[in-house]
XYZ file of C-alpha atoms in Angstrom:
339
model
C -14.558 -27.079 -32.814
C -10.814 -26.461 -33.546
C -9.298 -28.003 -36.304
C -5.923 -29.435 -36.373
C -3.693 -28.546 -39.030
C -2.617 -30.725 -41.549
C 0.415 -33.373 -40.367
C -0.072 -31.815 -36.733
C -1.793 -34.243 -34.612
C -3.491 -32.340 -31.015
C -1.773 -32.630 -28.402
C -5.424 -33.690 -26.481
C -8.006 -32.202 -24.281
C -6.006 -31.132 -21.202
C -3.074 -29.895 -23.629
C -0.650 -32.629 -21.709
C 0.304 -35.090 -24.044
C 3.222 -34.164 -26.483
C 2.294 -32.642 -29.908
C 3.012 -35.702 -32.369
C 4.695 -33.794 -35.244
C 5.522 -35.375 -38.809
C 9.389 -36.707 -39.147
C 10.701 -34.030 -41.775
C 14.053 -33.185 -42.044
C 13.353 -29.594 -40.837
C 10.924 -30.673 -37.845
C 13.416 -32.868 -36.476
C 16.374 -30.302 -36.297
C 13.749 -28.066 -34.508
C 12.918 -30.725 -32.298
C 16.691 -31.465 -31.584
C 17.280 -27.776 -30.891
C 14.846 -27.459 -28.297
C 15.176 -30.294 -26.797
C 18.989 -29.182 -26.173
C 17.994 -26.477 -24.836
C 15.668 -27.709 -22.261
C 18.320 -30.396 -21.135
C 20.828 -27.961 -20.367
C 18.371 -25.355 -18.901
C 14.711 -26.258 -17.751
C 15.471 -30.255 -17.936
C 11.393 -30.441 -16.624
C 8.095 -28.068 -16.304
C 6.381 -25.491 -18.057
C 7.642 -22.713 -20.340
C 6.246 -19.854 -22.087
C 6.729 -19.146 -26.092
C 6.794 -15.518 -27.530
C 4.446 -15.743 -30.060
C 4.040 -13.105 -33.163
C 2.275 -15.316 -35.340
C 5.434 -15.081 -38.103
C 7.140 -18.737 -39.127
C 10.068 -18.570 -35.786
C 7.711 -18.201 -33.263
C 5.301 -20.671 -34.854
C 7.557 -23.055 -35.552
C 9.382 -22.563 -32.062
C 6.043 -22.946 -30.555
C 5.246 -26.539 -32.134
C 8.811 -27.855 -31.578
C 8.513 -26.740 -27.833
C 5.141 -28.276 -27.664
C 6.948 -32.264 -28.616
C 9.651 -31.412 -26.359
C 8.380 -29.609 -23.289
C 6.002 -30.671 -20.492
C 3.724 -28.175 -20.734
C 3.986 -25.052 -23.497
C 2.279 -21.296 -22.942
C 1.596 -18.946 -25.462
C 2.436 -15.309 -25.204
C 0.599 -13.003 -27.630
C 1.593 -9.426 -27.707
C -0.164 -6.902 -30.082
C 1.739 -4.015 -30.832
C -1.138 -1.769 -32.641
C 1.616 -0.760 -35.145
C -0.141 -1.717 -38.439
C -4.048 -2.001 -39.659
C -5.472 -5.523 -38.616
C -2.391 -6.034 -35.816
C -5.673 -7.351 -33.472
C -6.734 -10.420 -36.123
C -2.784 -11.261 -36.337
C -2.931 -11.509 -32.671
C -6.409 -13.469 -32.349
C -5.103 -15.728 -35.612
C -1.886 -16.599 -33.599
C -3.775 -17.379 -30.436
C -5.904 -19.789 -32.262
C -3.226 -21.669 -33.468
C -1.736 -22.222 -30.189
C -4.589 -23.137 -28.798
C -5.090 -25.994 -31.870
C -1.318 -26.986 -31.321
C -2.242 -27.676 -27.663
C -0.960 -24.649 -25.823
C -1.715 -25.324 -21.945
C -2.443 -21.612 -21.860
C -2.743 -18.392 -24.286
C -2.089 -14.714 -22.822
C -2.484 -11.742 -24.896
C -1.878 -8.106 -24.513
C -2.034 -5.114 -25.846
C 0.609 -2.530 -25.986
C 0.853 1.079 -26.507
C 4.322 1.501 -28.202
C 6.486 5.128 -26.978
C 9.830 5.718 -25.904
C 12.901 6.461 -27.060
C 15.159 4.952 -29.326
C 12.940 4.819 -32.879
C 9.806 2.679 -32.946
C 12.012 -0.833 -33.061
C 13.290 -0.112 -30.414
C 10.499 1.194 -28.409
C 8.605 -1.843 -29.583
C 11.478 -4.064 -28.469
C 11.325 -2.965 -25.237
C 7.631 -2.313 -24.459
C 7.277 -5.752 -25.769
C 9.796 -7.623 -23.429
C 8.153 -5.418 -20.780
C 4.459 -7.272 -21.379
C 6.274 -10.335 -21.774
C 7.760 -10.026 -18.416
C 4.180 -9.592 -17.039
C 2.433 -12.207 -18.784
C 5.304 -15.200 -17.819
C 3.842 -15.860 -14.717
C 7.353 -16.753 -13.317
C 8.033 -19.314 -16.414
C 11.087 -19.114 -19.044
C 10.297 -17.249 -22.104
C 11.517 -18.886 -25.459
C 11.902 -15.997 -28.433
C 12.147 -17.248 -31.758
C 15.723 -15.828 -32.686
C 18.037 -18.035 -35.286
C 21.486 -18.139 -36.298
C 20.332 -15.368 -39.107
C 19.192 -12.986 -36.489
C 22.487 -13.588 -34.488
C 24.872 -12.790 -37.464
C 22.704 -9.645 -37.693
C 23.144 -8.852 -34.169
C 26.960 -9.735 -34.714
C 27.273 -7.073 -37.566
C 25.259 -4.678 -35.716
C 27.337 -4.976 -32.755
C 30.791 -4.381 -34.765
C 29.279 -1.191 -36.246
C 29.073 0.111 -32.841
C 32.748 -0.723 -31.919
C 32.000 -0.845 -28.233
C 34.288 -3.818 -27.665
C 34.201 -7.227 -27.299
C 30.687 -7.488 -25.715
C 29.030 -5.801 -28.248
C 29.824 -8.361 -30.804
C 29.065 -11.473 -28.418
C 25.233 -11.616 -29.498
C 22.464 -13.278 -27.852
C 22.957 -15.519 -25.247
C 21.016 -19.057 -25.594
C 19.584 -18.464 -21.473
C 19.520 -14.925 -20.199
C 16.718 -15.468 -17.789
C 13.851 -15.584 -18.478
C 14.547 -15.000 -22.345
C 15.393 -19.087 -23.652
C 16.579 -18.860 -27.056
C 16.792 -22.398 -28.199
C 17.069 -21.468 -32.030
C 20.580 -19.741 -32.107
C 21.673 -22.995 -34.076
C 18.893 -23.013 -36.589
C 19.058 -21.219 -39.872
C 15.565 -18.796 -40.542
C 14.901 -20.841 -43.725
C 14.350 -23.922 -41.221
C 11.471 -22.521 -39.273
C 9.918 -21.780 -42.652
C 10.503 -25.335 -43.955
C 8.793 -26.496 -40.902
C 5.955 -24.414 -41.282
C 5.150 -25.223 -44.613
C 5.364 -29.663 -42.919
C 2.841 -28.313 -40.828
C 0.688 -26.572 -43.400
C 0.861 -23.188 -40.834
C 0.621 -20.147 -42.516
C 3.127 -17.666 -40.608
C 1.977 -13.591 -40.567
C 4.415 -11.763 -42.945
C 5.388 -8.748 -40.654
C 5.654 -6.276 -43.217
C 8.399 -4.121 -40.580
C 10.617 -7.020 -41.892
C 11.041 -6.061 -44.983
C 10.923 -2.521 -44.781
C 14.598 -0.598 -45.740
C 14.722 2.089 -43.199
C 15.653 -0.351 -40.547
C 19.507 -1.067 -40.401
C 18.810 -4.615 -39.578
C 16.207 -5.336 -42.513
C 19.124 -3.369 -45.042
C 21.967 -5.806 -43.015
C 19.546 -8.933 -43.689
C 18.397 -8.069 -47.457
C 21.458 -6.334 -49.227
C 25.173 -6.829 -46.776
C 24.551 -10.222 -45.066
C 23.500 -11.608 -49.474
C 26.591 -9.354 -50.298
C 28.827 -10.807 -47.900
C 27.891 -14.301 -48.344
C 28.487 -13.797 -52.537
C 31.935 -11.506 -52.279
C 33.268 -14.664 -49.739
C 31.834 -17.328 -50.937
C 29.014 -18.745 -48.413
C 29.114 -19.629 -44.941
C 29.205 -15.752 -43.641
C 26.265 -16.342 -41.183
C 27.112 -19.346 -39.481
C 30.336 -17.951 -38.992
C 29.439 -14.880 -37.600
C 27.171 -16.708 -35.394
C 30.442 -19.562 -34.216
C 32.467 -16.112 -33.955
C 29.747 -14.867 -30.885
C 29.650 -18.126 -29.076
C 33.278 -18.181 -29.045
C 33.580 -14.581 -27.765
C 30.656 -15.542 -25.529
C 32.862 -18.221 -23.587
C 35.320 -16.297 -23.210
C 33.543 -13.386 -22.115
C 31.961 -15.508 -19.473
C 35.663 -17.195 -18.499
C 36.632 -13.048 -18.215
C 33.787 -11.966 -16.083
C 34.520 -14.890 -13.738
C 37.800 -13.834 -13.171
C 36.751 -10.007 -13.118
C 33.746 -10.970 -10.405
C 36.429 -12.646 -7.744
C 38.772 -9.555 -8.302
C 35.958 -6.998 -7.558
C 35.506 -8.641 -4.779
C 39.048 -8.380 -3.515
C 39.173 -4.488 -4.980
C 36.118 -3.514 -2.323
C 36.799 -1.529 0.220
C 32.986 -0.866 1.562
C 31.219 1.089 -1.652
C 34.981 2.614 -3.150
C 37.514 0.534 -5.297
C 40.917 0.564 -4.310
C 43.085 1.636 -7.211
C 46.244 0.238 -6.031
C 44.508 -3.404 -6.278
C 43.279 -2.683 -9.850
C 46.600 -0.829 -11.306
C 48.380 -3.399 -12.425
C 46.063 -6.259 -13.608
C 45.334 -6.448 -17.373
C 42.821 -4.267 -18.965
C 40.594 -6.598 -20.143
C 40.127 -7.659 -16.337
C 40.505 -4.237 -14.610
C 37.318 -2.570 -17.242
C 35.383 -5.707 -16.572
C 35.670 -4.667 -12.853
C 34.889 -1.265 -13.196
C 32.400 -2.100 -15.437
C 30.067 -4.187 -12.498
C 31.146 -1.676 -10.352
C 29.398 1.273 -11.702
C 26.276 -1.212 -12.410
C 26.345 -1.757 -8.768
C 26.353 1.409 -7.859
C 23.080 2.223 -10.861
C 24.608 3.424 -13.624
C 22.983 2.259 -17.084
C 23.415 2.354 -20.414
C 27.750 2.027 -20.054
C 29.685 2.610 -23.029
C 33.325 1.788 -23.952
C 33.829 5.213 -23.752
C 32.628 5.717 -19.740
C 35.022 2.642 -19.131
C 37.495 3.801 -20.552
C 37.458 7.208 -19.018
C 37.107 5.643 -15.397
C 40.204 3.224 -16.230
C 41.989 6.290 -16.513
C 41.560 7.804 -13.121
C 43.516 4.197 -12.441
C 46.091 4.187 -15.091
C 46.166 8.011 -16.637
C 46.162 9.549 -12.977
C 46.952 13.659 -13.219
C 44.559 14.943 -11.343
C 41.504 14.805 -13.081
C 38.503 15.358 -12.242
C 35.355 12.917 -11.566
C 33.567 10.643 -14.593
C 29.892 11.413 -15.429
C 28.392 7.749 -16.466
C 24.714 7.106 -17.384
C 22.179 6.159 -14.423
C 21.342 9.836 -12.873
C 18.208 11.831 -12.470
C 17.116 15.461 -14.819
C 19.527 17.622 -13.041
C 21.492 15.136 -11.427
C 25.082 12.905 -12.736
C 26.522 9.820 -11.564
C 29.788 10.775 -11.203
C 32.698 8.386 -10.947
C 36.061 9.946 -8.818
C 39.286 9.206 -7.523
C 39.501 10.117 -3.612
C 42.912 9.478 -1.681
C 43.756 6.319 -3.519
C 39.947 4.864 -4.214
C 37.288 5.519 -6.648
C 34.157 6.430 -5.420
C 30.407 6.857 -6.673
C 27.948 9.409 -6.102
C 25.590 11.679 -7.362
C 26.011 14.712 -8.288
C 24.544 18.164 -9.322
């Protein structure tokens, strides 16, 4: 018979009741983050953790289980390191002892392009997507993984999005910890005596964002004095509101710039930039192109605002062989495919 762990009381046979967690100072700032989050975006029913076995997800997985009406656990095994199967089965036992309604594991095979984070990243979100069984996924992220996302996002200079972060609710991903220092989760682990997996990926230098969280973010926050995180992490949400107040604005114009698949470019000419690329941007993901740079939007904005004759715009979304090509026909851009 399971065990529960120390200060964790079950949360009973049928996995219904609430999880009756201990009053620290770090399990009741987890508490009040999730339960934020649920108000403002799944205010009743079930939702499904991301579970890795490391402190976030463990400590995001207990706080949902006070707060939530019913909690599943997600368990995906990556296969990247010796013993990555008795992480997996360790985590699954402890969310079945917290009172997990459910537990769903998987195994993935991890390829694609990108460098193996992120071809883990996505294969992962891809079995994730599988397993939810229409339910909202919480991920463990926290305010330090947003600065890092922040920084990350400025080294690519691709414009104000890029340096927006995570969003709390991008359905189904929930991400109630955006608030919530790292050093929290760990506190709360430690209330709960739950011993979280050291990934050993997380501390290893040839990934930018382990080198960003072990040697600039400590830099930073000595050369200015404290406080860089957080404020990278109030910078996104700003820029995040905004963005949003942008795109609203942007998504009644494209509606009025239609004219059946085109744009018309007289309509777009003369409104600001910041509007006009928002526009073209949906556009072309309308019309399938991925993986948009500043660069393509820029280069499309010009067949608007640098018009000499020019010819058409390859963006990202085509086939081997085949461009998505962006054009300027008698007074309208267009978008087709092209060899």
């Amino acid at each position: 018979m399971d065990r529960p762990s120390p200060g964790v009381t079950p949360a009973g046979a049928a996995g219904v009741a609430r999880a009756r967690l201990p009053e620290t100072e770090a399990v009741l700032r987890m508490r009040h983050a999730v339960r934020e989050w649920l108000l403002r975006y799944r205010p009743e029913g079930a939702v499904a953790v991301a579970l890795s076995g490391g402190a976030d997800s463990l400590a995001l997985t207990a706080a949902a289980l006070a707060e939530a009406d019913q909690v599943d656990a997600l368990i995906i095994d990556h296969g990247l390191q010796e013993g990555s199967a008795v992480v997996a089965a360790e985590a699954a036992e402890i969310a079945r002892r917290l009172g997990c309604r459910a537990v769903r594991m998987r195994r993935v095979s991890v390829t694609g392009p990108g460098g193996p984070e992120a071809a883990a990243r996505q294969v992962r979100y891809a079995a994730l997507d599988e397993l939810r069984d229409g339910l909202p996924v919480l991920v463990g992220h926290t305010l330090d993984d947003q600065a890092e996302t922040v920084l990350l996002g400025l080294a690519r200079g691709s414009g104000q999005r890029s340096i927006q972060g995570m969003a709390g609710y991008d359905e189904p991903w929930g991400r109630p910890l955006l608030g919530v220092r790292r050093a929290v989760t760990r506190e709360m682990c430690r209330d709960l005596g739950l011993d979280p997996h050291e990934d050993p990926h997380n501390a290893a230098p040839e990934f930018a964002r382990v080198r960003l969280r072990t040697e600039v973010l400590p830099l930073l926050e000595e050369v200015l004095g404290g406080g860089v995180a957080p404020a990278l992490a109030r910078t996104a949400a700003q820029l995040r509101e905004d963005g949003e107040a942008l795109d609203a604005i942007a998504d009644r114009l494209l509606i009025d710039a239609r004219d059946g698949s085109s744009l018309s470019v007289e309509t777009l000419a003369t409104v600001p930039p910041a509007i006009r690329r928002r526009v073209i941007r949906a556009w072309l993901l309308d019309g399938g192109a991925k993986a948009l740079t500043d660069r393509h939007l820029r280069a499309v904005e010009s067949l608007i605002t640098d018009w000499h004759g020019q010819g058409g715009v390859a963006v990202g979304g085509g086939m081997p062989g085949i461009r998505l090509v962006a054009r300027r026909e008698r007074g309208r851009l267009t978008l087709a495919f092209a060899r």
